[in-house]
Amino acid sequence: MAGTSDIEKAAGVLRAGGLVALPTETVYGLGANAEDPAAVSRIFQVKGRPPSHPLIVHIGGAEQLDDWVQEVPATARLLAEHFWPGPLTLVLRRGRRVPLEATGGLETVAVRVPDHPVALALLSAFGGGVTAPSANRFGSVSPTTADDVRAELGDAVGFVLDGGPCEVGVESTIVDATGEIPTILRPGGVTREDLEAVLGFPLAVPASSGIRVPGQHPSHYAPRARVVLVEPEKVVAEAEQAQELGHRVGVFLPAAFGGAEVKAHAVVQVPGSMAAYARGLYGFLRELDQRGCDLIVASLPAEEGLGLAIANRLRRAAGPRATV
Ligand code: TXA
Ligand code: MG
């Protein structure tokens, strides 16, 4: 676990224009000084991410929001005060401090306050905003441990702060808060139900398979193995059939079928709790890759609570891979 001297060192790397991998409660991020266009550009190089894909600016507290954006509608203020620090990202009008490199040329900017002691300590020691996408190669599975970051990015990142395994395990919920009626652009760690409880009115459910956010492609969060989604009661039969055809099949065995014998290369028992499933999801995908699976058979959880974010990531892991 990162200590005070690691935090100081990481803040120094950011000041010098370098990149730091940092833990958050959702996934690990690859951070740079948000106000240093050259450092921000390096993030895109290291990730292999197209420069038109906007990044999230991480700040140390809700009271700093006005330093980074131009206009904060009442609903946005309410959400920030209620959910920060936490896995909620607000898209608002870009403030002058934010270079266009960080927003992919957009006049809006995504901002959040991460709920992790190491991230908050770094933001406090550094003093500015840290722009950070998930610390993985473009399109692949997001890292939820410091070892995952090292496996993904190796020497390309100046410094990795170890904050232990991420508690939430899926990325933040992104909400477009530029208007009076917010819309969910990406489901994530704060559930739609949580947002609605605070707002007092219903929100539209995002079309999980559609591309709602600039810089989101159908195939994303994807392991090397191909991912196939079937109905829960068909998972076992589908997996065994593919295994018989010569695939090395990894199975996401739904909680309801717990303990079933499956003739496959590797079996992951899906946790019954959605919080545990979200926390484990990316680790399961990585594990099946590491065990040499070429095909993963899974099903979607009910799309409520954290199940909405899990289903979104599974759909996109199973998405077409031809275009990048
Ligand atoms: O939990 C998280 O959000 C993690 C941790 C590290 O904070 N970060 C993360 O970043 O998931 P990234 O870059 O992998 O995803 C950021 C998403 C992208 O899909 C991008 O399109 C969207 O945020 N985004 C950023 N700025 C935006 C903007 N101005 N308008 C709409 N979408 C935006
Ligand atoms: Mg990402």
PDB file of C-alpha atoms and ligand atoms in Angstrom, residues 22 24-30 47 49 53-56 58 87 89 91-92 102-103 106-112 114 132-136 142 170-174 176 185-186 212-216 220-221 313 316, ligand 1:
ATOM      1  CA  LEU A  22      -3.367   5.720  -9.232  1.00  0.00           C
ATOM      2  CA  THR A  24      -9.552   4.819  -7.263  1.00  0.00           C
ATOM      3  CA  GLU A  25     -12.593   3.078  -5.778  1.00  0.00           C
ATOM      4  CA  THR A  26     -13.724   2.068  -9.314  1.00  0.00           C
ATOM      5  CA  VAL A  27     -10.650   1.057 -11.336  1.00  0.00           C
ATOM      6  CA  TYR A  28      -7.007   2.189 -11.538  1.00  0.00           C
ATOM      7  CA  GLY A  29      -6.438   5.350 -13.545  1.00  0.00           C
ATOM      8  CA  LEU A  30      -3.472   6.561 -15.623  1.00  0.00           C
ATOM      9  CA  LYS A  47      -2.968   3.820 -23.952  1.00  0.00           C
ATOM     10  CA  ARG A  49      -6.281   5.777 -27.439  1.00  0.00           C
ATOM     11  CA  HIS A  53     -11.725  10.393 -26.798  1.00  0.00           C
ATOM     12  CA  PRO A  54     -12.297  12.705 -23.824  1.00  0.00           C
ATOM     13  CA  LEU A  55     -10.821  12.043 -20.375  1.00  0.00           C
ATOM     14  CA  ILE A  56     -12.140  12.518 -16.835  1.00  0.00           C
ATOM     15  CA  HIS A  58     -10.225  14.051 -11.041  1.00  0.00           C
ATOM     16  CA  PRO A  87     -18.193   6.800  -8.489  1.00  0.00           C
ATOM     17  CA  THR A  89     -18.727  11.644 -13.128  1.00  0.00           C
ATOM     18  CA  VAL A  91     -20.188  16.269 -17.649  1.00  0.00           C
ATOM     19  CA  LEU A  92     -20.417  20.071 -17.558  1.00  0.00           C
ATOM     20  CA  ALA A 102      -8.184  16.541 -22.185  1.00  0.00           C
ATOM     21  CA  THR A 103     -11.695  16.869 -23.620  1.00  0.00           C
ATOM     22  CA  LEU A 106     -15.216  19.175 -26.733  1.00  0.00           C
ATOM     23  CA  GLU A 107     -16.566  22.277 -24.996  1.00  0.00           C
ATOM     24  CA  THR A 108     -17.689  20.046 -22.117  1.00  0.00           C
ATOM     25  CA  VAL A 109     -15.541  18.328 -19.499  1.00  0.00           C
ATOM     26  CA  ALA A 110     -16.070  15.234 -17.347  1.00  0.00           C
ATOM     27  CA  VAL A 111     -15.197  15.722 -13.651  1.00  0.00           C
ATOM     28  CA  ARG A 112     -15.262  13.530 -10.567  1.00  0.00           C
ATOM     29  CA  PRO A 114     -12.677   9.678  -6.435  1.00  0.00           C
ATOM     30  CA  ALA A 132      -7.041   9.963 -15.832  1.00  0.00           C
ATOM     31  CA  PRO A 133      -8.598   7.315 -18.025  1.00  0.00           C
ATOM     32  CA  SER A 134      -8.615   3.697 -16.868  1.00  0.00           C
ATOM     33  CA  ALA A 135      -4.996   2.445 -16.858  1.00  0.00           C
ATOM     34  CA  ASN A 136      -5.344  -0.153 -19.606  1.00  0.00           C
ATOM     35  CA  SER A 142      -9.766  -2.093 -16.973  1.00  0.00           C
ATOM     36  CA  VAL A 170     -16.591  -1.028 -12.490  1.00  0.00           C
ATOM     37  CA  GLU A 171     -16.067   2.537 -13.699  1.00  0.00           C
ATOM     38  CA  SER A 172     -17.979   5.586 -12.535  1.00  0.00           C
ATOM     39  CA  THR A 173     -21.476   6.439 -13.738  1.00  0.00           C
ATOM     40  CA  ILE A 174     -21.226   9.286 -16.264  1.00  0.00           C
ATOM     41  CA  ASP A 176     -24.482  14.643 -18.628  1.00  0.00           C
ATOM     42  CA  LEU A 185     -24.228   8.445 -20.568  1.00  0.00           C
ATOM     43  CA  ARG A 186     -22.543   5.396 -19.031  1.00  0.00           C
ATOM     44  CA  ARG A 212     -23.937   7.331 -26.319  1.00  0.00           C
ATOM     45  CA  VAL A 213     -20.654   8.784 -25.227  1.00  0.00           C
ATOM     46  CA  PRO A 214     -18.083  10.157 -27.660  1.00  0.00           C
ATOM     47  CA  GLY A 215     -15.173   7.799 -27.737  1.00  0.00           C
ATOM     48  CA  GLN A 216     -17.116   4.697 -26.865  1.00  0.00           C
ATOM     49  CA  HIS A 220     -14.478  -2.243 -25.143  1.00  0.00           C
ATOM     50  CA  TYR A 221     -13.621  -3.719 -21.755  1.00  0.00           C
ATOM     51  CA  ARG A 313     -19.639  -3.991 -19.707  1.00  0.00           C
ATOM     52  CA  ARG A 316     -19.427  -4.332 -24.843  1.00  0.00           C
TER      53      ARG A 316
HETATM   54  O1  TXA B   1     -14.302   5.240 -12.821  1.00  0.00           O
HETATM   55  C1  TXA B   1     -13.868   5.899 -13.774  1.00  0.00           C
HETATM   56  O2  TXA B   1     -14.573   6.710 -14.404  1.00  0.00           O
HETATM   57  C2  TXA B   1     -12.418   5.660 -14.176  1.00  0.00           C
HETATM   58  C3  TXA B   1     -11.524   6.099 -13.026  1.00  0.00           C
HETATM   59  C4  TXA B   1     -10.063   6.023 -13.360  1.00  0.00           C
HETATM   60  O3  TXA B   1     -11.898   7.388 -12.601  1.00  0.00           O
HETATM   61  N1  TXA B   1     -12.086   6.353 -15.378  1.00  0.00           N
HETATM   62  C5  TXA B   1     -12.547   6.000 -16.596  1.00  0.00           C
HETATM   63  O4  TXA B   1     -12.020   6.749 -17.616  1.00  0.00           O
HETATM   64  O5  TXA B   1     -13.338   5.094 -16.783  1.00  0.00           O
HETATM   65  P1  TXA B   1     -12.107   6.336 -19.151  1.00  0.00           P
HETATM   66  O6  TXA B   1     -11.269   7.316 -19.874  1.00  0.00           O
HETATM   67  O7  TXA B   1     -11.768   4.899 -19.315  1.00  0.00           O
HETATM   68  O8  TXA B   1     -13.607   6.619 -19.503  1.00  0.00           O
HETATM   69  C6  TXA B   1     -14.041   7.959 -19.508  1.00  0.00           C
HETATM   70  C7  TXA B   1     -15.315   8.086 -20.271  1.00  0.00           C
HETATM   71  C8  TXA B   1     -15.127   7.874 -21.755  1.00  0.00           C
HETATM   72  O9  TXA B   1     -16.055   6.918 -22.214  1.00  0.00           O
HETATM   73  C9  TXA B   1     -15.445   9.235 -22.345  1.00  0.00           C
HETATM   74  O10 TXA B   1     -16.071   9.123 -23.577  1.00  0.00           O
HETATM   75  C10 TXA B   1     -16.341   9.873 -21.293  1.00  0.00           C
HETATM   76  O11 TXA B   1     -15.809   9.404 -20.081  1.00  0.00           O
HETATM   77  N2  TXA B   1     -16.230  11.339 -21.323  1.00  0.00           N
HETATM   78  C11 TXA B   1     -15.201  12.096 -20.921  1.00  0.00           C
HETATM   79  N3  TXA B   1     -15.420  13.397 -21.143  1.00  0.00           N
HETATM   80  C12 TXA B   1     -16.644  13.483 -21.703  1.00  0.00           C
HETATM   81  C13 TXA B   1     -17.452  14.573 -22.175  1.00  0.00           C
HETATM   82  N4  TXA B   1     -17.010  15.824 -22.127  1.00  0.00           N
HETATM   83  N5  TXA B   1     -18.658  14.271 -22.679  1.00  0.00           N
HETATM   84  C14 TXA B   1     -19.107  12.998 -22.721  1.00  0.00           C
HETATM   85  N6  TXA B   1     -18.379  11.937 -22.305  1.00  0.00           N
HETATM   86  C15 TXA B   1     -17.171  12.159 -21.806  1.00  0.00           C
END
